[in-house]
Coordinates of C-alpha atoms and ligand atoms in Angstrom, one line a residue:
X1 CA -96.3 -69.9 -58.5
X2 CA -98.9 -68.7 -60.5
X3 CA -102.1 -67.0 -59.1
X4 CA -105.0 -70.0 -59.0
X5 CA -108.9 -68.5 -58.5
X6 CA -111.5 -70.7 -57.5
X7 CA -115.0 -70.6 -59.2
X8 CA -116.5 -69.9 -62.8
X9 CA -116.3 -68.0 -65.0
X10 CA -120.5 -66.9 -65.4
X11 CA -119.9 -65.9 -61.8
X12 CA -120.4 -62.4 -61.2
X13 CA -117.8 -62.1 -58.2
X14 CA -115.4 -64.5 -60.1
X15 CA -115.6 -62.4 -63.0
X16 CA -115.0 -59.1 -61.1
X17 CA -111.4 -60.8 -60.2
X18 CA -110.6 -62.4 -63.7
X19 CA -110.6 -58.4 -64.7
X20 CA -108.6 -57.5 -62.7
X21 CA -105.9 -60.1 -63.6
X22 CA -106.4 -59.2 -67.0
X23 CA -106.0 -55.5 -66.1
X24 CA -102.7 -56.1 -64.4
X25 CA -101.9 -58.7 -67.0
X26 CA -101.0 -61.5 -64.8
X27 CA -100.9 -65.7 -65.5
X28 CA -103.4 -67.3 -63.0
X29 CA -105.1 -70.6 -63.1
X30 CA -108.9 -70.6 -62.8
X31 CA -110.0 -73.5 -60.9
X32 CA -113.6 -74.6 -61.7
X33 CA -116.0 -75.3 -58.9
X34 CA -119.4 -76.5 -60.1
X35 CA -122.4 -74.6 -58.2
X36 CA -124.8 -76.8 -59.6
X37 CA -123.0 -80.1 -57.9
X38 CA -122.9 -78.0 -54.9
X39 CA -119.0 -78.2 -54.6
X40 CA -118.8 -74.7 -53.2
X41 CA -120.7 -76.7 -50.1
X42 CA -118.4 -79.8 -49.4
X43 CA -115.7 -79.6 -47.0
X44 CA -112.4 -79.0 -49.7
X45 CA -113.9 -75.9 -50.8
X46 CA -115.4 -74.5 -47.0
X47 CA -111.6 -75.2 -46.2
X48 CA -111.0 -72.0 -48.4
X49 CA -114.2 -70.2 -48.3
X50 CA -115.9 -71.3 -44.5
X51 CA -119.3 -69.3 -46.3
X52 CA -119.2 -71.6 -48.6
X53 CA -119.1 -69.3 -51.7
X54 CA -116.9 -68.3 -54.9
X55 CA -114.5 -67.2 -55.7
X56 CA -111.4 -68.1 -53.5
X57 CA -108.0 -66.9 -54.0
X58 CA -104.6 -69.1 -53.5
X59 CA -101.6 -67.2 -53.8
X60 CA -98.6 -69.7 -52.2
X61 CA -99.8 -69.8 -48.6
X62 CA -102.7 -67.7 -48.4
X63 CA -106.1 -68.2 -49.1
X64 CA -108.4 -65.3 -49.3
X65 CA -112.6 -65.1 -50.4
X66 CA -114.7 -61.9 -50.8
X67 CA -113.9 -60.2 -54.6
X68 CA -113.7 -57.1 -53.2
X69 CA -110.8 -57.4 -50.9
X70 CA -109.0 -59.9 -53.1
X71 CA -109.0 -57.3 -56.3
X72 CA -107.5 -55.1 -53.8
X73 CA -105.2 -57.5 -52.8
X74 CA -104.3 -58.2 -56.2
X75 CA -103.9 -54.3 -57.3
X76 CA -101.8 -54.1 -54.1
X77 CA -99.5 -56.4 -54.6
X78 CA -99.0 -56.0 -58.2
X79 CA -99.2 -52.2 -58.1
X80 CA -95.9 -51.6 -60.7
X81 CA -97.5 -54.2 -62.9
X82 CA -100.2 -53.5 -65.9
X83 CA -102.5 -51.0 -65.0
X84 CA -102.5 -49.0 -61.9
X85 CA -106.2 -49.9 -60.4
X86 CA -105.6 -47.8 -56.9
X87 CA -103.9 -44.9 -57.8
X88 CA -101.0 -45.6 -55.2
X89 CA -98.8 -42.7 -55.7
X90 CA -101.5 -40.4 -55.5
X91 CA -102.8 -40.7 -51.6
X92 CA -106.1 -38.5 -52.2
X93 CA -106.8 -40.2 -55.7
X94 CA -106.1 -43.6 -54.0
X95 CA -108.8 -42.2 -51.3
X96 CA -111.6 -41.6 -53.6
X97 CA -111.1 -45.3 -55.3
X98 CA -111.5 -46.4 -51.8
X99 CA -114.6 -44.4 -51.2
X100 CA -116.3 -45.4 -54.4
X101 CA -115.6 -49.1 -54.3
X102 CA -117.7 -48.6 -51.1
X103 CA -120.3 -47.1 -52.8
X104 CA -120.3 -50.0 -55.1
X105 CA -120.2 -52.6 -52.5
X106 CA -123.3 -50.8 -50.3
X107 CA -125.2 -48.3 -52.2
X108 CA -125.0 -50.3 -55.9
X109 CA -124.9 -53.9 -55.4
X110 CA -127.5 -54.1 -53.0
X111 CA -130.2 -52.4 -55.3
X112 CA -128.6 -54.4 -58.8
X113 CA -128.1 -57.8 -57.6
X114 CA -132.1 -58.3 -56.8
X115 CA -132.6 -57.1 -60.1
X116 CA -130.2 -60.0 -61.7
X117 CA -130.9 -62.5 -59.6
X118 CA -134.6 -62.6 -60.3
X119 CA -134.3 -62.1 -64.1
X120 CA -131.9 -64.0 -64.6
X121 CA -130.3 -67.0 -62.5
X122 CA -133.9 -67.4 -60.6
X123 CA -135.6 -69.0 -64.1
X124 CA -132.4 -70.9 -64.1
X125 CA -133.7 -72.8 -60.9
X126 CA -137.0 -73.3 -62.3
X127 CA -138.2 -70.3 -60.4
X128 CA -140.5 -67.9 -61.9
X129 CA -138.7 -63.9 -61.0
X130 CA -140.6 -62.1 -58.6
X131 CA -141.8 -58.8 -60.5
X132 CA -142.2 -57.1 -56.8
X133 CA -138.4 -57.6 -56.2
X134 CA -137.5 -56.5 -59.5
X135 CA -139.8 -53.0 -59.2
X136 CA -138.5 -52.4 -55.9
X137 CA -135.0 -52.5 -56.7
X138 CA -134.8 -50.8 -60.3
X139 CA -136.5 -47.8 -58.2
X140 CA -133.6 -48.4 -55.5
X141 CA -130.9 -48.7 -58.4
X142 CA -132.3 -45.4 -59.7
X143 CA -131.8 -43.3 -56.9
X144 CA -128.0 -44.9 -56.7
X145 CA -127.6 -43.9 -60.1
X146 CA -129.0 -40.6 -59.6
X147 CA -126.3 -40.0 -58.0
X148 CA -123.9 -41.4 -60.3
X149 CA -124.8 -39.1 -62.9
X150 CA -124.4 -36.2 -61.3
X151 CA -121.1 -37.6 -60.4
X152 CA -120.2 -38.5 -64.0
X153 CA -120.7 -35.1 -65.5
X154 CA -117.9 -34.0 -63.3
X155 CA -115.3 -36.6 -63.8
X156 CA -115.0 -39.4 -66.8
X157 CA -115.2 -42.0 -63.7
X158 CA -116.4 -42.3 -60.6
X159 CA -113.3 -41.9 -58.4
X160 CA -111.8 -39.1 -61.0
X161 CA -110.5 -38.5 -64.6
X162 CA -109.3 -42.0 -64.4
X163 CA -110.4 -46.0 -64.7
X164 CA -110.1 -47.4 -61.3
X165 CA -110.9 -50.7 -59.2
X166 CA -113.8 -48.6 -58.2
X167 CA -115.2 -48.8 -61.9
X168 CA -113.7 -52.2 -62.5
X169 CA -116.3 -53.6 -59.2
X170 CA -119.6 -52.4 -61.1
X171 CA -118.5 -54.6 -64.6
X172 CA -119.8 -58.1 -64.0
X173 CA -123.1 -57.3 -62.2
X174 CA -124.0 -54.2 -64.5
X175 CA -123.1 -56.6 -67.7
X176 CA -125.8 -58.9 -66.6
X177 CA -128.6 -56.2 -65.9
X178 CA -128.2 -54.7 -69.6
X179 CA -129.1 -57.7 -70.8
X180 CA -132.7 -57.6 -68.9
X181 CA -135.4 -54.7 -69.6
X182 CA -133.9 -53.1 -66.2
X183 CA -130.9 -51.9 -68.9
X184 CA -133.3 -48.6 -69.5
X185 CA -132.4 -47.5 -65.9
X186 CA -128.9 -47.0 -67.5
X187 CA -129.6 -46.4 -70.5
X188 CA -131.8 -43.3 -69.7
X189 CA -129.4 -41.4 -67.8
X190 CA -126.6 -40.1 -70.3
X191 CA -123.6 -39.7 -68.5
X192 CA -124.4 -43.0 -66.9
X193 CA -124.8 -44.5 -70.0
X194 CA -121.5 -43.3 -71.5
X195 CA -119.6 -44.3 -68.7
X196 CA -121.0 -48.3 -68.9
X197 CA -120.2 -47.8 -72.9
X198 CA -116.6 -46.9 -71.8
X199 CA -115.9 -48.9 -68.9
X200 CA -117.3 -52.2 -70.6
X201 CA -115.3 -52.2 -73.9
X202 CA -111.9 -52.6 -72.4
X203 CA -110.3 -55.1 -73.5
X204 CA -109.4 -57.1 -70.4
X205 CA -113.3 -57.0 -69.8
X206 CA -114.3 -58.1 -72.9
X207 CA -112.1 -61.1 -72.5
X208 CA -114.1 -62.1 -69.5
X209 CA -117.3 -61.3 -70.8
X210 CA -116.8 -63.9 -73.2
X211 CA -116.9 -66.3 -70.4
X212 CA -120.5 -65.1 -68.8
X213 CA -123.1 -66.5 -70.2
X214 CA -126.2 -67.2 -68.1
X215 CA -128.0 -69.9 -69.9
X216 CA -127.2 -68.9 -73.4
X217 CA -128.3 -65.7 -73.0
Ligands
LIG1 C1 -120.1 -62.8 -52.5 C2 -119.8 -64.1 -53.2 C3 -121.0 -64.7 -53.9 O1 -122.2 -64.2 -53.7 C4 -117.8 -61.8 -52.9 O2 -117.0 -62.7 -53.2 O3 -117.8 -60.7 -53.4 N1 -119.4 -61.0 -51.2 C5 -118.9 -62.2 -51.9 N2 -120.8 -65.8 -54.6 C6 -121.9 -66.4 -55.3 C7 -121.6 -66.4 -56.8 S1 -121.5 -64.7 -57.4 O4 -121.9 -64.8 -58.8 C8 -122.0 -67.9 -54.8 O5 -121.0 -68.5 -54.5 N3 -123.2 -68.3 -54.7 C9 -123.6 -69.6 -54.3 C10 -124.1 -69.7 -52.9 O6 -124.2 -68.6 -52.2 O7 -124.5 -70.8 -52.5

Protein backbone atom coordinates (compact mmCIF):
# COMPACT_ATOMS: atom_id res chain seq x y z
CA UNK A 1 0.00 0.00 0.00
CA UNK A 2 1.46 3.09 -1.09
CA UNK A 3 2.58 5.86 1.38
CA UNK A 4 -0.50 8.56 1.63
CA UNK A 5 0.59 12.23 3.31
CA UNK A 6 -1.93 14.53 4.45
CA UNK A 7 -1.68 18.28 3.74
CA UNK A 8 -0.46 20.72 0.80
CA UNK A 9 1.81 21.13 -1.01
CA UNK A 10 2.66 25.28 -0.15
CA UNK A 11 3.02 23.83 3.30
CA UNK A 12 6.34 24.16 4.68
CA UNK A 13 6.29 20.91 6.96
CA UNK A 14 4.44 19.06 4.12
CA UNK A 15 7.01 19.99 1.76
CA UNK A 16 9.87 19.03 4.13
CA UNK A 17 8.33 15.29 3.73
CA UNK A 18 7.46 15.33 -0.10
CA UNK A 19 11.53 15.71 -0.31
CA UNK A 20 12.15 13.24 1.28
CA UNK A 21 9.96 10.75 -0.69
CA UNK A 22 11.43 12.14 -3.64
CA UNK A 23 14.93 11.60 -2.19
CA UNK A 24 14.27 7.97 -1.50
CA UNK A 25 12.18 7.79 -4.65
CA UNK A 26 9.07 6.37 -3.33
CA UNK A 27 5.12 6.33 -4.77
CA UNK A 28 2.95 8.12 -2.11
CA UNK A 29 -0.42 9.68 -2.35
CA UNK A 30 -0.68 13.36 -1.16
CA UNK A 31 -3.97 13.83 0.34
CA UNK A 32 -5.08 17.46 0.31
CA UNK A 33 -6.41 19.16 3.38
CA UNK A 34 -7.67 22.74 2.87
CA UNK A 35 -6.28 25.16 5.74
CA UNK A 36 -8.38 27.79 4.58
CA UNK A 37 -11.81 25.61 5.14
CA UNK A 38 -10.21 24.70 8.41
CA UNK A 39 -10.23 20.96 7.66
CA UNK A 40 -7.06 20.37 9.61
CA UNK A 41 -9.65 21.41 12.60
CA UNK A 42 -12.67 18.96 12.15
CA UNK A 43 -12.71 15.75 13.81
CA UNK A 44 -11.44 13.25 10.59
CA UNK A 45 -8.36 15.04 10.42
CA UNK A 46 -7.70 15.59 14.71
CA UNK A 47 -8.36 11.74 14.42
CA UNK A 48 -4.71 11.73 12.82
CA UNK A 49 -3.22 14.84 13.99
CA UNK A 50 -5.06 15.48 17.81
CA UNK A 51 -3.01 19.27 17.33
CA UNK A 52 -4.84 19.75 14.66
CA UNK A 53 -2.06 20.45 12.08
CA UNK A 54 -0.38 19.06 8.74
CA UNK A 55 1.08 17.04 7.56
CA UNK A 56 -0.01 13.46 8.82
CA UNK A 57 1.41 10.30 7.70
CA UNK A 58 -0.55 6.85 6.93
CA UNK A 59 1.47 4.02 6.28
CA UNK A 60 -1.01 0.75 6.59
CA UNK A 61 -1.89 0.97 10.31
CA UNK A 62 0.02 3.79 11.54
CA UNK A 63 -0.56 7.17 11.61
CA UNK A 64 2.13 9.59 12.52
CA UNK A 65 2.31 13.90 12.54
CA UNK A 66 5.38 16.09 13.32
CA UNK A 67 7.79 16.26 9.83
CA UNK A 68 10.56 15.75 11.67
CA UNK A 69 10.09 12.36 13.09
CA UNK A 70 8.05 11.21 10.09
CA UNK A 71 11.19 12.01 7.58
CA UNK A 72 13.06 9.98 10.00
CA UNK A 73 10.67 7.42 9.88
CA UNK A 74 10.58 7.38 6.30
CA UNK A 75 14.68 7.41 5.91
CA UNK A 76 14.40 4.55 8.45
CA UNK A 77 12.44 2.36 7.03
CA UNK A 78 13.47 2.85 3.56
CA UNK A 79 17.14 3.04 4.35
CA UNK A 80 18.40 0.49 1.22
CA UNK A 81 16.13 2.60 -0.99
CA UNK A 82 17.20 5.92 -3.03
CA UNK A 83 19.35 7.98 -1.15
CA UNK A 84 20.74 7.27 2.12
CA UNK A 85 19.38 10.46 4.28
CA UNK A 86 20.84 9.07 7.91
CA UNK A 87 24.04 7.68 7.19
CA UNK A 88 23.02 4.22 8.81
CA UNK A 89 26.09 2.27 8.33
CA UNK A 90 28.18 4.88 9.68
CA UNK A 91 27.12 5.09 13.57
CA UNK A 92 29.15 8.50 14.28
CA UNK A 93 28.07 10.04 10.77
CA UNK A 94 24.46 8.90 11.57
CA UNK A 95 25.14 10.87 15.06
CA UNK A 96 26.03 14.10 13.68
CA UNK A 97 22.74 14.01 11.26
CA UNK A 98 20.94 13.47 14.43
CA UNK A 99 22.63 16.37 16.16
CA UNK A 100 22.14 18.81 13.36
CA UNK A 101 18.52 18.01 12.55
CA UNK A 102 18.26 19.23 16.19
CA UNK A 103 19.86 22.21 15.51
CA UNK A 104 17.44 22.74 12.74
CA UNK A 105 14.45 22.03 14.75
CA UNK A 106 15.65 24.41 17.97
CA UNK A 107 18.36 26.80 17.03
CA UNK A 108 17.04 27.51 13.14
CA UNK A 109 13.42 27.27 12.92
CA UNK A 110 12.56 29.17 15.80
CA UNK A 111 14.54 32.34 14.53
CA UNK A 112 13.31 31.66 10.49
CA UNK A 113 9.71 30.85 10.82
CA UNK A 114 8.87 34.45 12.49
CA UNK A 115 10.58 35.82 9.65
CA UNK A 116 8.15 33.86 7.03
CA UNK A 117 5.30 33.94 8.77
CA UNK A 118 5.13 37.69 8.95
CA UNK A 119 6.23 38.38 5.38
CA UNK A 120 4.66 36.11 3.90
CA UNK A 121 1.47 34.03 5.00
CA UNK A 122 0.44 37.07 7.59
CA UNK A 123 -0.57 39.50 4.43
CA UNK A 124 -2.28 36.35 3.28
CA UNK A 125 -4.74 36.81 6.28
CA UNK A 126 -5.20 40.30 5.62
CA UNK A 127 -2.63 41.06 8.34
CA UNK A 128 -0.17 43.71 7.89
CA UNK A 129 3.65 41.85 9.04
CA UNK A 130 4.89 43.11 12.09
CA UNK A 131 8.40 44.75 11.18
CA UNK A 132 9.43 44.32 15.16
CA UNK A 133 9.07 40.45 14.77
CA UNK A 134 10.77 40.44 11.55
CA UNK A 135 14.05 42.63 13.04
CA UNK A 136 14.05 40.53 15.97
CA UNK A 137 14.31 37.35 14.40
CA UNK A 138 16.69 38.14 11.23
CA UNK A 139 19.10 39.27 14.22
CA UNK A 140 18.24 35.76 15.94
CA UNK A 141 18.64 33.93 12.44
CA UNK A 142 22.07 35.62 12.16
CA UNK A 143 23.66 34.45 15.13
CA UNK A 144 22.31 30.68 14.07
CA UNK A 145 23.84 31.25 10.94
CA UNK A 146 26.93 32.48 12.39
CA UNK A 147 27.43 29.52 13.35
CA UNK A 148 26.61 27.70 10.38
CA UNK A 149 29.30 29.23 8.53
CA UNK A 150 31.89 28.58 10.44
CA UNK A 151 30.48 25.09 10.26
CA UNK A 152 30.37 25.06 6.48
CA UNK A 153 33.91 26.07 5.75
CA UNK A 154 34.79 22.82 7.42
CA UNK A 155 32.51 20.33 5.80
CA UNK A 156 30.32 20.72 2.35
CA UNK A 157 27.21 20.12 4.86
CA UNK A 158 26.23 20.54 8.08
CA UNK A 159 26.46 17.00 9.53
CA UNK A 160 29.79 16.24 7.13
CA UNK A 161 31.05 15.85 3.53
CA UNK A 162 27.63 14.56 2.72
CA UNK A 163 23.69 15.64 1.98
CA UNK A 164 21.72 14.48 4.84
CA UNK A 165 18.07 14.69 6.46
CA UNK A 166 19.81 17.28 8.50
CA UNK A 167 20.15 19.54 5.30
CA UNK A 168 17.01 18.24 3.73
CA UNK A 169 14.87 19.88 7.20
CA UNK A 170 16.24 23.52 6.43
CA UNK A 171 14.76 23.31 2.40
CA UNK A 172 11.08 24.41 2.73
CA UNK A 173 11.36 27.17 5.34
CA UNK A 174 14.80 28.67 3.96
CA UNK A 175 13.07 28.50 0.23
CA UNK A 176 10.38 30.89 1.48
CA UNK A 177 12.74 33.39 3.33
CA UNK A 178 14.95 33.97 -0.01
CA UNK A 179 12.12 35.08 -1.51
CA UNK A 180 11.62 38.15 1.21
CA UNK A 181 14.47 40.92 1.77
CA UNK A 182 15.53 38.66 4.99
CA UNK A 183 17.37 36.48 1.88
CA UNK A 184 20.55 39.04 2.51
CA UNK A 185 21.02 37.22 5.91
CA UNK A 186 22.08 34.23 3.63
CA UNK A 187 23.14 35.69 1.05
CA UNK A 188 25.93 37.69 3.01
CA UNK A 189 27.63 34.91 4.52
CA UNK A 190 29.45 32.82 1.65
CA UNK A 191 29.74 29.47 2.72
CA UNK A 192 26.16 29.80 3.88
CA UNK A 193 25.18 30.96 0.71
CA UNK A 194 26.91 28.12 -1.26
CA UNK A 195 25.55 25.63 0.79
CA UNK A 196 21.53 26.94 0.17
CA UNK A 197 22.75 27.16 -3.73
CA UNK A 198 23.67 23.48 -3.43
CA UNK A 199 21.26 21.97 -1.26
CA UNK A 200 18.17 23.75 -3.05
CA UNK A 201 18.92 22.61 -6.69
CA UNK A 202 18.53 18.94 -6.16
CA UNK A 203 16.30 17.58 -8.14
CA UNK A 204 13.89 15.93 -5.71
CA UNK A 205 13.60 19.59 -4.24
CA UNK A 206 12.99 21.28 -7.14
CA UNK A 207 10.13 19.05 -7.81
CA UNK A 208 8.53 20.12 -4.66
CA UNK A 209 9.32 23.66 -4.99
CA UNK A 210 7.26 23.73 -7.91
CA UNK A 211 4.42 23.07 -5.64
CA UNK A 212 5.07 26.16 -3.07
CA UNK A 213 3.80 28.96 -4.03
CA UNK A 214 2.50 31.43 -1.41
CA UNK A 215 0.01 33.58 -3.14
CA UNK A 216 1.73 33.70 -6.48
CA UNK A 217 4.65 34.76 -5.23
C1 LIG B 1 4.45 21.76 12.80
C2 LIG B 1 3.28 21.57 11.86
C3 LIG B 1 2.74 22.91 11.40
O1 LIG B 1 3.11 23.99 11.91
C4 LIG B 1 5.60 19.62 12.08
O2 LIG B 1 4.86 18.85 11.45
O3 LIG B 1 6.81 19.74 11.83
N1 LIG B 1 6.05 20.71 14.21
C5 LIG B 1 5.01 20.44 13.26
N2 LIG B 1 1.85 22.86 10.40
C6 LIG B 1 1.26 24.07 9.89
C7 LIG B 1 1.52 24.17 8.44
S1 LIG B 1 3.31 24.21 8.16
O4 LIG B 1 3.49 25.03 6.95
C8 LIG B 1 -0.24 24.02 10.13
O5 LIG B 1 -0.87 23.00 10.06
N3 LIG B 1 -0.78 25.21 10.45
C9 LIG B 1 -2.15 25.39 10.68
C10 LIG B 1 -2.49 25.57 12.14
O6 LIG B 1 -1.60 25.49 13.01
O7 LIG B 1 -3.67 25.81 12.40
Amino acid sequence: MALKLYGTAMSTCTSRVLTCFHEKSLDFELVPVDLFAGEHKQPPFLAKNPFGQIPALEDGDLTLFESRAITSYVAEKFKGTGYDLIRHENLKEAALVKVWTEVESHQYNPAIAPIVYQSLVAPLQGKSPDQSIIDASVEKLGKVLDIYEARLTGTRYLAGDFYSLADLHHLPYTYYLMKTPAASVVNERPHVKAWWEDISSRPAFKKVAEGMKFGGK
